[in-house]
Tab-separated table of C-alpha atoms in Angstrom:
chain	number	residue	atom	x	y	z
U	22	UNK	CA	36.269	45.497	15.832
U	23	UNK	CA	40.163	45.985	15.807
U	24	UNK	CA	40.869	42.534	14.895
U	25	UNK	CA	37.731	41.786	12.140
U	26	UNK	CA	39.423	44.943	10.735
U	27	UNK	CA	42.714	42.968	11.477
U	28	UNK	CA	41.613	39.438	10.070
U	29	UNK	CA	39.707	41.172	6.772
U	30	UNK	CA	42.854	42.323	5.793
U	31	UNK	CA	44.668	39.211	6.081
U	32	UNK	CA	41.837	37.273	3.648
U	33	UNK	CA	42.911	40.304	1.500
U	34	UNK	CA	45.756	39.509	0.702
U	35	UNK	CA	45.370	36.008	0.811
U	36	UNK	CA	42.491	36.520	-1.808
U	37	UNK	CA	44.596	38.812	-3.843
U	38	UNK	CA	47.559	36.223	-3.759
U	39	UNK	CA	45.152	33.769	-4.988
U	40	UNK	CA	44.173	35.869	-7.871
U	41	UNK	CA	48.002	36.554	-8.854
U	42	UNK	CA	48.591	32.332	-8.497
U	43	UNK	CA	45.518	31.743	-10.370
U	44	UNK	CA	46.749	34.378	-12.878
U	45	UNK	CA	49.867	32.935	-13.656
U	46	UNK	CA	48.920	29.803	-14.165
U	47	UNK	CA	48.370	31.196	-17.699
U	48	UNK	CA	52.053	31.620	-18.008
U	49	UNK	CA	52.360	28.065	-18.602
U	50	UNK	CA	51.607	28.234	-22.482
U	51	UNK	CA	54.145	30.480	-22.525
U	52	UNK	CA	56.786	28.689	-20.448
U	53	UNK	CA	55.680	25.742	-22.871
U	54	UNK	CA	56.531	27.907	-25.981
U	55	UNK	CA	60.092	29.198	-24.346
U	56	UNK	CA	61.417	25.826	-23.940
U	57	UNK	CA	59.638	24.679	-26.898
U	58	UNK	CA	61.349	27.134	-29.197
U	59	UNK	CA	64.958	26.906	-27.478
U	60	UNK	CA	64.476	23.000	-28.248
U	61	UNK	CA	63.980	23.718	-31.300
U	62	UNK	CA	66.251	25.854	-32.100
U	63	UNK	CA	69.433	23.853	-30.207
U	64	UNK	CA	68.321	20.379	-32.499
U	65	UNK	CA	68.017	22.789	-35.710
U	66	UNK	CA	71.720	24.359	-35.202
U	67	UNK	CA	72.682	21.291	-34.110
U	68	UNK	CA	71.126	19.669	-37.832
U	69	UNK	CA	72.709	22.539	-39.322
U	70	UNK	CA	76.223	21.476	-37.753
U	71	UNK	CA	75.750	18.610	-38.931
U	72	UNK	CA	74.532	19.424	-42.837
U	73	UNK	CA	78.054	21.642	-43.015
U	74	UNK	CA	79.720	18.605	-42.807
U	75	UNK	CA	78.302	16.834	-45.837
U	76	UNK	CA	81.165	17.466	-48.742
U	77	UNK	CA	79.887	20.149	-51.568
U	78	UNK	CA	76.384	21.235	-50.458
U	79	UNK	CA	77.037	21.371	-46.964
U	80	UNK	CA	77.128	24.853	-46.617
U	81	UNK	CA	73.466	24.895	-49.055
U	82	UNK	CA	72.020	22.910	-46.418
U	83	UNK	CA	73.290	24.621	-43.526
U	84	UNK	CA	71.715	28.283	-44.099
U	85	UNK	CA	67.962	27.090	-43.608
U	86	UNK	CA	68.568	25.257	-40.655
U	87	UNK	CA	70.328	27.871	-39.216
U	88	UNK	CA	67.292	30.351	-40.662
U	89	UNK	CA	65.012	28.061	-38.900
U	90	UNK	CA	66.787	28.050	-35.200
U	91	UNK	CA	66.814	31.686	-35.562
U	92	UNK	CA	63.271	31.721	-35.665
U	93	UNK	CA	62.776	28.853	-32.676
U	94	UNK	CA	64.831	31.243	-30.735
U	95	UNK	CA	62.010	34.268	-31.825
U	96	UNK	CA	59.305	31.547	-31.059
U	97	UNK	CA	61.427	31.256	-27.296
U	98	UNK	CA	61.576	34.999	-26.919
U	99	UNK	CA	58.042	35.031	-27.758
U	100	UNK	CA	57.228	32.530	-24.723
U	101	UNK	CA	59.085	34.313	-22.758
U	102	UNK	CA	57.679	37.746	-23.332
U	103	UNK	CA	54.379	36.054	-22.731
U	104	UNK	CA	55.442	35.088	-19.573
U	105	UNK	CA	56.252	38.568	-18.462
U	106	UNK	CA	53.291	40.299	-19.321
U	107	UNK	CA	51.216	37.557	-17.529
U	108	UNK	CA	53.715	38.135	-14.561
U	109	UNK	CA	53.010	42.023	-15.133
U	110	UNK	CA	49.092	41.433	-15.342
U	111	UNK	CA	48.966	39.657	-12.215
U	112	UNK	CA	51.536	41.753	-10.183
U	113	UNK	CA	49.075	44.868	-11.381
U	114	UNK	CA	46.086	42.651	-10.334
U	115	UNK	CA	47.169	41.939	-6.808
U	116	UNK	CA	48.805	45.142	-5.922
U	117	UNK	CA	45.341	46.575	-6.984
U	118	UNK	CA	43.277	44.148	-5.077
U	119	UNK	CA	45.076	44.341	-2.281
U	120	UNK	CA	45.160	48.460	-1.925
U	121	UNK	CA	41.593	48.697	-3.184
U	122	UNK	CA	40.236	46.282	-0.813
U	123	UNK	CA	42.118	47.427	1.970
U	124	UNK	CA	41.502	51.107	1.622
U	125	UNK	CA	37.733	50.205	1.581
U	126	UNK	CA	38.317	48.432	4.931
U	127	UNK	CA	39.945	51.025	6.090
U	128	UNK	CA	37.523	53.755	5.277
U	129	UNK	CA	34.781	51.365	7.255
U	130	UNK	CA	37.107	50.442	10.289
U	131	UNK	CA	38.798	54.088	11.107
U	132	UNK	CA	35.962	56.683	11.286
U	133	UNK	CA	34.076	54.728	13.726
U	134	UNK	CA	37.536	54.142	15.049
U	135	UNK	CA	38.948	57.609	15.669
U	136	UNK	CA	35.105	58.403	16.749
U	137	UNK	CA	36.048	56.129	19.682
U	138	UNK	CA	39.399	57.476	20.209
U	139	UNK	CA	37.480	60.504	20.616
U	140	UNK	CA	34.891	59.344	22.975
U	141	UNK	CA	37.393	57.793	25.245
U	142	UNK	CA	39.781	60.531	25.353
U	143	UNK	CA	36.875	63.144	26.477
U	144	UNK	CA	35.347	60.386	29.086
U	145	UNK	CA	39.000	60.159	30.370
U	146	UNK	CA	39.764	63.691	30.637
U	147	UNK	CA	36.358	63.304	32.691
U	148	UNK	CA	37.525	60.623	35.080
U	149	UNK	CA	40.976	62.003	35.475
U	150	UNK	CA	39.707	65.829	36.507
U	151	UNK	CA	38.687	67.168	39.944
U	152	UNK	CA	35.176	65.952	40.269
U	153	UNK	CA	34.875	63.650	37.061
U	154	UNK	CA	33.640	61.034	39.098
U	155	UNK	CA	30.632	62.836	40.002
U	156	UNK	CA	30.344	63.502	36.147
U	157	UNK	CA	30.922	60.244	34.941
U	158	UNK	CA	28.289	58.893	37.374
U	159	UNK	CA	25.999	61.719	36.326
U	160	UNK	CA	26.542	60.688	32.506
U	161	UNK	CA	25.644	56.696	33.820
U	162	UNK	CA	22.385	57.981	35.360
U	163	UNK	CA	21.655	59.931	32.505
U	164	UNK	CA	22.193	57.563	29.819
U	165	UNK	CA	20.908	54.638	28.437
U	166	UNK	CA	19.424	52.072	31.460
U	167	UNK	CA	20.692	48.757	30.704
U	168	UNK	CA	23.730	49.431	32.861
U	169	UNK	CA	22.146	50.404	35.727
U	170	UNK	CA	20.166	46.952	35.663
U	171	UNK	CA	22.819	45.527	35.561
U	172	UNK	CA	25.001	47.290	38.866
U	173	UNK	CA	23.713	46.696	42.502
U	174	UNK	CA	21.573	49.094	43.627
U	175	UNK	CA	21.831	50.759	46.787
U	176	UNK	CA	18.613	51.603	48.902
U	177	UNK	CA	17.160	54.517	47.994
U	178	UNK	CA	18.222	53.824	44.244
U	179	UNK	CA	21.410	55.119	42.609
U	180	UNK	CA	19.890	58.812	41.986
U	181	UNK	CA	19.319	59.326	45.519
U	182	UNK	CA	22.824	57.635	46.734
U	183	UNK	CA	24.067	60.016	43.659
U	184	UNK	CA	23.217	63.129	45.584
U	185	UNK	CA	24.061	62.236	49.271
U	186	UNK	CA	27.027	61.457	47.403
U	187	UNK	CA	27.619	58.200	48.530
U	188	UNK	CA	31.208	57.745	47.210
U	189	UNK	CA	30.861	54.002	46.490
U	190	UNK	CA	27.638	54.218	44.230
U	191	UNK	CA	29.794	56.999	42.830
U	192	UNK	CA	32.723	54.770	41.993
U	193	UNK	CA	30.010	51.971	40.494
U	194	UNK	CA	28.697	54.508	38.384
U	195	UNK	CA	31.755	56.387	37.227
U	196	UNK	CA	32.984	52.895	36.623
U	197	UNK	CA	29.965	51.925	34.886
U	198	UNK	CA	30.673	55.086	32.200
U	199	UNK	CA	33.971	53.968	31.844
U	200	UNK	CA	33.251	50.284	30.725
U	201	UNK	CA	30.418	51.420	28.707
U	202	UNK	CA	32.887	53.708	26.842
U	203	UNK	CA	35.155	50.439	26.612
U	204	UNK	CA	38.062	51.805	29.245
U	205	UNK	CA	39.098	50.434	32.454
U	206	UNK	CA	38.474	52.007	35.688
């Protein structure tokens, strides 16, 4: 369960990264426009340099051009700001993803989780105090069957060997609790 937990997170964020490159792929129109406009706006003051130099209405000619890169460099700053919101949009839309997703994970994975923790701390406690393998060979007779049918039985059966307390059906049984709860003997 630890490592579906594990591996769902991990298509998570592979999702959510997915999303953000799939996101910014609209930031190509934008890029587009950026370069677009600085083009533009380099050849136009370039034009414009060039216009100055014609003798009496260079100077006439120069002002529009020059008007005109100014706004190529608006149209670039306008490609660019683009760019950063789409950036923005998908940096919100994979953070989001990712915490969402993973917090939902987590709220499936850790209750039965620390439930475990739980479990396995009592049933050690259990093993580890005077007597607890009597107990934890009690709790194996008393609970669910399919792993007794499983253990060699002794003659007599394991109840009887339980209470001449035979000291290896003991051990199979406490051992039996133990694996059931998912610790080693």
């Amino acid at each position: 369960m630890d490592l579906t937990a594990v591996a769902l997170i991990a298509v998570t964020v592979w999702v959510a990264l997915f999303v953000r490159d799939a996101i910014m792929l609209l930031a190509e129109p934008g890029q587009k426009v950026e370069s677009s406009g600085h083009g533009l706006a380099e050849d136009l003051g370039n034009a414009g340099d060039a216009a100055s130099n014609v003798p009496f209405v260079g100077d006439v000619l120069k002002k529009p051009l020059e008007s005109a890169a100014d706004a190529s460099t608006g149209f670039a700053d306008a490609g660019a700001s683009f760019q950063e919101t789409v950036t923005q949009v998908a940096d919100v839309a994979t953070t989001a993803l990712v915490v969402v997703l993973v917090l939902l994970i987590l709220m499936l994975w850790l209750p039965p989780r620390l439930l475990w923790i739980r479990r396995s701390m009592i049933v050690r406690r259990l093993a580890d105090a005077p007597g607890g393998a009597d107990l934890l060979a009690l709790r194996a007779l008393t609970g669910p069957p399919t792993a007794l049918v499983q253990l060699p039985a002794p003659s007599g059966g394991f109840a009887d060997a339980w209470r001449r307390r035979d000291q290896e059906a003991i051990a199979i049984l406490s051992a039996a609790t133990l694996a059931h709860t998912g610790l080693l003997p």
